[in-house]
């Protein structure tokens, strides 16, 4: 049974748990997939957001999507990377969340997604909410409830 404080906790706005945009690795629309693969490999993340020059959110791109795109019959065709744009490969079907949304909404979404993008007006990218952050907060809350 949830304690009252846990119920209140679930209703908290996500604002204070967001990883802010300036700390999130991203690529831009129009970048080629060679650049995207470089950013993904250097940062170690498997998927990152795709933004435009005005920092609006357009999609997400992953290592898996890129390698899938250049998979030939019996080899990976790396030489094609510079001619394929991020826009051609990224997924536009992504989950977004508002900074006024509750922790509970983020928790529900993060069951099926490793991270969700937080957007403001006109899809302006504000940052991400990740499973790791949610797990850390849940752990804190659980330990508090045991005291
Ligand atoms: P993944 O890249 O698949 O990473 C899965 C988990 O592995 C991460 O979970 C984190 O715990 C760890 N991890 C991976 N690369 C890391 C790194 N360079 N530094 C520290 N830890 C790393 P979460 O932290 O919950 O992140 C979930 C997903 O959110 C990541 O999935 C990634 O797609 C995205 N992400 C997280 N932080 C990001 C950032 N600063 N920039 C861009 N994307 C980020």
PDB file of C-alpha atoms and ligand atoms in Angstrom:
ATOM      1  CA  UNK A   1       0.000   0.000   0.000  1.00  0.00           C
ATOM      2  CA  UNK A   2       1.396   3.432  -0.955  1.00  0.00           C
ATOM      3  CA  UNK A   3       1.912   5.929   1.847  1.00  0.00           C
ATOM      4  CA  UNK A   4       0.432   9.414   1.449  1.00  0.00           C
ATOM      5  CA  UNK A   5       3.911  10.849   0.873  1.00  0.00           C
ATOM      6  CA  UNK A   6       4.506   8.388  -1.966  1.00  0.00           C
ATOM      7  CA  UNK A   7       1.259   9.473  -3.580  1.00  0.00           C
ATOM      8  CA  UNK A   8       2.355  13.102  -3.281  1.00  0.00           C
ATOM      9  CA  UNK A   9       5.742  12.160  -4.680  1.00  0.00           C
ATOM     10  CA  UNK A  10       4.147  10.645  -7.794  1.00  0.00           C
ATOM     11  CA  UNK A  11       2.306  13.918  -8.370  1.00  0.00           C
ATOM     12  CA  UNK A  12       5.479  16.058  -8.323  1.00  0.00           C
ATOM     13  CA  UNK A  13       6.203  17.908 -11.568  1.00  0.00           C
ATOM     14  CA  UNK A  14       9.214  16.427 -13.380  1.00  0.00           C
ATOM     15  CA  UNK A  15      10.882  19.821 -13.760  1.00  0.00           C
ATOM     16  CA  UNK A  16      13.560  19.241 -11.097  1.00  0.00           C
ATOM     17  CA  UNK A  17      14.506  15.783 -12.430  1.00  0.00           C
ATOM     18  CA  UNK A  18      15.252  16.788 -16.015  1.00  0.00           C
ATOM     19  CA  UNK A  19      18.750  16.466 -17.489  1.00  0.00           C
ATOM     20  CA  UNK A  20      18.971  19.938 -19.086  1.00  0.00           C
ATOM     21  CA  UNK A  21      19.415  20.353 -22.832  1.00  0.00           C
ATOM     22  CA  UNK A  22      22.987  21.683 -22.560  1.00  0.00           C
ATOM     23  CA  UNK A  23      24.061  18.364 -21.002  1.00  0.00           C
ATOM     24  CA  UNK A  24      22.334  16.189 -23.602  1.00  0.00           C
ATOM     25  CA  UNK A  25      24.298  14.930 -26.612  1.00  0.00           C
ATOM     26  CA  UNK A  26      22.344  15.552 -29.817  1.00  0.00           C
ATOM     27  CA  UNK A  27      22.665  15.877 -33.595  1.00  0.00           C
ATOM     28  CA  UNK A  28      21.021  18.320 -35.963  1.00  0.00           C
ATOM     29  CA  UNK A  29      18.684  17.841 -38.883  1.00  0.00           C
ATOM     30  CA  UNK A  30      20.808  17.841 -42.022  1.00  0.00           C
ATOM     31  CA  UNK A  31      23.833  16.240 -40.340  1.00  0.00           C
ATOM     32  CA  UNK A  32      24.966  13.103 -42.115  1.00  0.00           C
ATOM     33  CA  UNK A  33      24.865   9.706 -40.461  1.00  0.00           C
ATOM     34  CA  UNK A  34      28.670   9.565 -40.290  1.00  0.00           C
ATOM     35  CA  UNK A  35      28.585  12.532 -37.898  1.00  0.00           C
ATOM     36  CA  UNK A  36      25.719  10.969 -35.934  1.00  0.00           C
ATOM     37  CA  UNK A  37      27.573   7.660 -35.573  1.00  0.00           C
ATOM     38  CA  UNK A  38      30.645   9.579 -34.398  1.00  0.00           C
ATOM     39  CA  UNK A  39      28.646  11.419 -31.698  1.00  0.00           C
ATOM     40  CA  UNK A  40      26.872   8.223 -30.611  1.00  0.00           C
ATOM     41  CA  UNK A  41      30.142   6.285 -30.434  1.00  0.00           C
ATOM     42  CA  UNK A  42      32.077   9.029 -28.613  1.00  0.00           C
ATOM     43  CA  UNK A  43      29.364   9.646 -26.007  1.00  0.00           C
ATOM     44  CA  UNK A  44      28.552   5.964 -25.575  1.00  0.00           C
ATOM     45  CA  UNK A  45      24.781   6.506 -25.815  1.00  0.00           C
ATOM     46  CA  UNK A  46      22.740   4.173 -27.977  1.00  0.00           C
ATOM     47  CA  UNK A  47      20.165   6.822 -28.957  1.00  0.00           C
ATOM     48  CA  UNK A  48      20.127  10.633 -28.914  1.00  0.00           C
ATOM     49  CA  UNK A  49      17.687  13.407 -29.905  1.00  0.00           C
ATOM     50  CA  UNK A  50      17.667  15.144 -33.307  1.00  0.00           C
ATOM     51  CA  UNK A  51      17.108  18.916 -33.120  1.00  0.00           C
ATOM     52  CA  UNK A  52      16.918  21.767 -35.625  1.00  0.00           C
ATOM     53  CA  UNK A  53      18.946  24.987 -35.502  1.00  0.00           C
ATOM     54  CA  UNK A  54      16.323  26.569 -33.250  1.00  0.00           C
ATOM     55  CA  UNK A  55      16.591  23.703 -30.755  1.00  0.00           C
ATOM     56  CA  UNK A  56      13.229  22.206 -31.689  1.00  0.00           C
ATOM     57  CA  UNK A  57      12.807  18.469 -31.329  1.00  0.00           C
ATOM     58  CA  UNK A  58      12.333  16.462 -34.553  1.00  0.00           C
ATOM     59  CA  UNK A  59      13.247  12.887 -33.760  1.00  0.00           C
ATOM     60  CA  UNK A  60      15.644  10.387 -32.243  1.00  0.00           C
ATOM     61  CA  UNK A  61      18.466   8.474 -33.873  1.00  0.00           C
ATOM     62  CA  UNK A  62      20.165   5.298 -32.696  1.00  0.00           C
ATOM     63  CA  UNK A  63      23.241   3.276 -33.573  1.00  0.00           C
ATOM     64  CA  UNK A  64      20.953   0.413 -34.499  1.00  0.00           C
ATOM     65  CA  UNK A  65      18.971   2.506 -37.012  1.00  0.00           C
ATOM     66  CA  UNK A  66      22.183   3.675 -38.685  1.00  0.00           C
ATOM     67  CA  UNK A  67      23.798   0.248 -38.966  1.00  0.00           C
ATOM     68  CA  UNK A  68      20.521  -1.207 -40.189  1.00  0.00           C
ATOM     69  CA  UNK A  69      20.429   1.407 -42.971  1.00  0.00           C
ATOM     70  CA  UNK A  70      23.936   0.558 -44.250  1.00  0.00           C
ATOM     71  CA  UNK A  71      23.652  -3.193 -43.865  1.00  0.00           C
ATOM     72  CA  UNK A  72      24.479  -4.737 -47.255  1.00  0.00           C
ATOM     73  CA  UNK A  73      24.038  -8.363 -48.274  1.00  0.00           C
ATOM     74  CA  UNK A  74      27.279  -9.557 -46.719  1.00  0.00           C
ATOM     75  CA  UNK A  75      28.943  -6.455 -45.256  1.00  0.00           C
ATOM     76  CA  UNK A  76      28.288  -3.122 -43.558  1.00  0.00           C
ATOM     77  CA  UNK A  77      28.674  -0.398 -46.206  1.00  0.00           C
ATOM     78  CA  UNK A  78      30.362   2.308 -44.119  1.00  0.00           C
ATOM     79  CA  UNK A  79      31.232   4.332 -47.228  1.00  0.00           C
ATOM     80  CA  UNK A  80      27.534   5.237 -47.588  1.00  0.00           C
ATOM     81  CA  UNK A  81      27.391   7.021 -44.223  1.00  0.00           C
ATOM     82  CA  UNK A  82      28.380  10.461 -45.505  1.00  0.00           C
ATOM     83  CA  UNK A  83      25.652  10.538 -48.147  1.00  0.00           C
ATOM     84  CA  UNK A  84      22.789   9.501 -45.865  1.00  0.00           C
ATOM     85  CA  UNK A  85      21.226  12.284 -43.791  1.00  0.00           C
ATOM     86  CA  UNK A  86      20.069  11.860 -40.213  1.00  0.00           C
ATOM     87  CA  UNK A  87      16.551  12.889 -41.360  1.00  0.00           C
ATOM     88  CA  UNK A  88      16.292   9.794 -43.588  1.00  0.00           C
ATOM     89  CA  UNK A  89      17.006   7.365 -40.772  1.00  0.00           C
ATOM     90  CA  UNK A  90      15.711   8.876 -37.522  1.00  0.00           C
ATOM     91  CA  UNK A  91      12.423   7.967 -35.935  1.00  0.00           C
ATOM     92  CA  UNK A  92       9.855  10.782 -35.878  1.00  0.00           C
ATOM     93  CA  UNK A  93       7.507   8.700 -33.786  1.00  0.00           C
ATOM     94  CA  UNK A  94       8.846   9.547 -30.327  1.00  0.00           C
ATOM     95  CA  UNK A  95       7.311  10.153 -26.920  1.00  0.00           C
ATOM     96  CA  UNK A  96       7.520  13.662 -25.554  1.00  0.00           C
ATOM     97  CA  UNK A  97       6.599  15.053 -22.208  1.00  0.00           C
ATOM     98  CA  UNK A  98       6.016  18.510 -20.763  1.00  0.00           C
ATOM     99  CA  UNK A  99       7.988  19.849 -17.794  1.00  0.00           C
ATOM    100  CA  UNK A 100       4.713  20.322 -15.909  1.00  0.00           C
ATOM    101  CA  UNK A 101       3.837  16.636 -16.336  1.00  0.00           C
ATOM    102  CA  UNK A 102       4.007  14.495 -13.218  1.00  0.00           C
ATOM    103  CA  UNK A 103       6.670  12.075 -12.068  1.00  0.00           C
ATOM    104  CA  UNK A 104       4.037   9.344 -12.402  1.00  0.00           C
ATOM    105  CA  UNK A 105       3.574  10.056 -16.119  1.00  0.00           C
ATOM    106  CA  UNK A 106       7.332   9.896 -16.658  1.00  0.00           C
ATOM    107  CA  UNK A 107       7.525   6.659 -14.675  1.00  0.00           C
ATOM    108  CA  UNK A 108       4.789   5.076 -16.811  1.00  0.00           C
ATOM    109  CA  UNK A 109       6.541   6.086 -20.047  1.00  0.00           C
ATOM    110  CA  UNK A 110      10.000   5.008 -18.897  1.00  0.00           C
ATOM    111  CA  UNK A 111       8.842   1.410 -18.481  1.00  0.00           C
ATOM    112  CA  UNK A 112       8.976   1.082 -22.266  1.00  0.00           C
ATOM    113  CA  UNK A 113      11.464   3.830 -23.197  1.00  0.00           C
ATOM    114  CA  UNK A 114      15.000   4.331 -21.836  1.00  0.00           C
ATOM    115  CA  UNK A 115      14.470   8.102 -21.964  1.00  0.00           C
ATOM    116  CA  UNK A 116      11.783  10.608 -22.870  1.00  0.00           C
ATOM    117  CA  UNK A 117      12.309  14.060 -24.328  1.00  0.00           C
ATOM    118  CA  UNK A 118      10.960  17.058 -22.470  1.00  0.00           C
ATOM    119  CA  UNK A 119       9.653  19.809 -24.744  1.00  0.00           C
ATOM    120  CA  UNK A 120       8.180  23.262 -24.259  1.00  0.00           C
ATOM    121  CA  UNK A 121       6.166  25.470 -26.589  1.00  0.00           C
ATOM    122  CA  UNK A 122       6.520  24.648 -30.305  1.00  0.00           C
ATOM    123  CA  UNK A 123       8.438  21.481 -29.394  1.00  0.00           C
ATOM    124  CA  UNK A 124      11.432  23.425 -28.063  1.00  0.00           C
ATOM    125  CA  UNK A 125      13.828  20.901 -26.575  1.00  0.00           C
ATOM    126  CA  UNK A 126      14.302  21.375 -22.815  1.00  0.00           C
ATOM    127  CA  UNK A 127      16.101  18.149 -21.934  1.00  0.00           C
ATOM    128  CA  UNK A 128      15.486  14.494 -21.175  1.00  0.00           C
ATOM    129  CA  UNK A 129      14.154  12.388 -18.343  1.00  0.00           C
ATOM    130  CA  UNK A 130      15.973   9.056 -18.052  1.00  0.00           C
ATOM    131  CA  UNK A 131      15.345   5.693 -16.428  1.00  0.00           C
ATOM    132  CA  UNK A 132      18.453   6.189 -14.280  1.00  0.00           C
ATOM    133  CA  UNK A 133      17.145   9.423 -12.757  1.00  0.00           C
ATOM    134  CA  UNK A 134      13.753   7.847 -12.091  1.00  0.00           C
ATOM    135  CA  UNK A 135      15.321   4.733 -10.520  1.00  0.00           C
ATOM    136  CA  UNK A 136      17.448   6.917  -8.226  1.00  0.00           C
ATOM    137  CA  UNK A 137      14.425   8.926  -7.078  1.00  0.00           C
ATOM    138  CA  UNK A 138      12.341   5.779  -6.554  1.00  0.00           C
ATOM    139  CA  UNK A 139      15.153   4.257  -4.482  1.00  0.00           C
ATOM    140  CA  UNK A 140      15.320   7.386  -2.296  1.00  0.00           C
ATOM    141  CA  UNK A 141      11.558   7.334  -1.846  1.00  0.00           C
ATOM    142  CA  UNK A 142      11.518   3.626  -1.011  1.00  0.00           C
ATOM    143  CA  UNK A 143      14.261   3.993   1.598  1.00  0.00           C
ATOM    144  CA  UNK A 144      12.455   6.968   3.156  1.00  0.00           C
ATOM    145  CA  UNK A 145       9.296   4.900   3.459  1.00  0.00           C
ATOM    146  CA  UNK A 146      11.247   2.172   5.343  1.00  0.00           C
ATOM    147  CA  UNK A 147      12.477   4.628   8.008  1.00  0.00           C
TER     148      UNK A 147
HETATM  149  P1  LIG B   1      21.681   4.040 -23.357  1.00  0.00           P
HETATM  150  O1  LIG B   1      22.684   4.800 -24.150  1.00  0.00           O
HETATM  151  O2  LIG B   1      21.256   2.713 -23.928  1.00  0.00           O
HETATM  152  O3  LIG B   1      22.263   3.826 -21.919  1.00  0.00           O
HETATM  153  C1  LIG B   1      21.696   2.909 -20.998  1.00  0.00           C
HETATM  154  C2  LIG B   1      22.228   3.175 -19.621  1.00  0.00           C
HETATM  155  O4  LIG B   1      23.652   2.954 -19.613  1.00  0.00           O
HETATM  156  C3  LIG B   1      22.057   4.645 -19.226  1.00  0.00           C
HETATM  157  O5  LIG B   1      20.785   4.786 -18.640  1.00  0.00           O
HETATM  158  C4  LIG B   1      23.195   4.847 -18.219  1.00  0.00           C
HETATM  159  O6  LIG B   1      22.837   4.312 -16.962  1.00  0.00           O
HETATM  160  C5  LIG B   1      24.288   3.986 -18.825  1.00  0.00           C
HETATM  161  N1  LIG B   1      25.139   4.804 -19.740  1.00  0.00           N
HETATM  162  C6  LIG B   1      25.248   4.636 -21.048  1.00  0.00           C
HETATM  163  N2  LIG B   1      26.139   5.512 -21.575  1.00  0.00           N
HETATM  164  C7  LIG B   1      26.590   6.269 -20.549  1.00  0.00           C
HETATM  165  C8  LIG B   1      27.539   7.373 -20.437  1.00  0.00           C
HETATM  166  N3  LIG B   1      28.211   7.868 -21.515  1.00  0.00           N
HETATM  167  N4  LIG B   1      27.734   7.907 -19.221  1.00  0.00           N
HETATM  168  C9  LIG B   1      27.083   7.429 -18.142  1.00  0.00           C
HETATM  169  N5  LIG B   1      26.187   6.392 -18.193  1.00  0.00           N
HETATM  170  C10 LIG B   1      25.954   5.816 -19.363  1.00  0.00           C
HETATM  171  P2  LIG B   1      20.119   6.194 -18.453  1.00  0.00           P
HETATM  172  O7  LIG B   1      21.051   7.147 -17.800  1.00  0.00           O
HETATM  173  O8  LIG B   1      18.812   5.950 -17.787  1.00  0.00           O
HETATM  174  O9  LIG B   1      19.851   6.723 -19.945  1.00  0.00           O
HETATM  175  C11 LIG B   1      18.827   6.186 -20.739  1.00  0.00           C
HETATM  176  C12 LIG B   1      19.029   6.606 -22.170  1.00  0.00           C
HETATM  177  O10 LIG B   1      18.930   8.033 -22.268  1.00  0.00           O
HETATM  178  C13 LIG B   1      20.417   6.255 -22.717  1.00  0.00           C
HETATM  179  O11 LIG B   1      20.350   4.914 -23.167  1.00  0.00           O
HETATM  180  C14 LIG B   1      20.573   7.296 -23.815  1.00  0.00           C
HETATM  181  O12 LIG B   1      19.898   6.881 -25.008  1.00  0.00           O
HETATM  182  C15 LIG B   1      19.834   8.515 -23.264  1.00  0.00           C
HETATM  183  N6  LIG B   1      20.738   9.467 -22.596  1.00  0.00           N
HETATM  184  C16 LIG B   1      21.031   9.505 -21.271  1.00  0.00           C
HETATM  185  N7  LIG B   1      21.842  10.549 -20.975  1.00  0.00           N
HETATM  186  C17 LIG B   1      22.056  11.202 -22.147  1.00  0.00           C
HETATM  187  C18 LIG B   1      22.840  12.388 -22.514  1.00  0.00           C
HETATM  188  N8  LIG B   1      23.523  13.110 -21.624  1.00  0.00           N
HETATM  189  N9  LIG B   1      22.841  12.743 -23.836  1.00  0.00           N
HETATM  190  C19 LIG B   1      22.132  12.017 -24.750  1.00  0.00           C
HETATM  191  N10 LIG B   1      21.385  10.913 -24.458  1.00  0.00           N
HETATM  192  C20 LIG B   1      21.354  10.510 -23.182  1.00  0.00           C
END
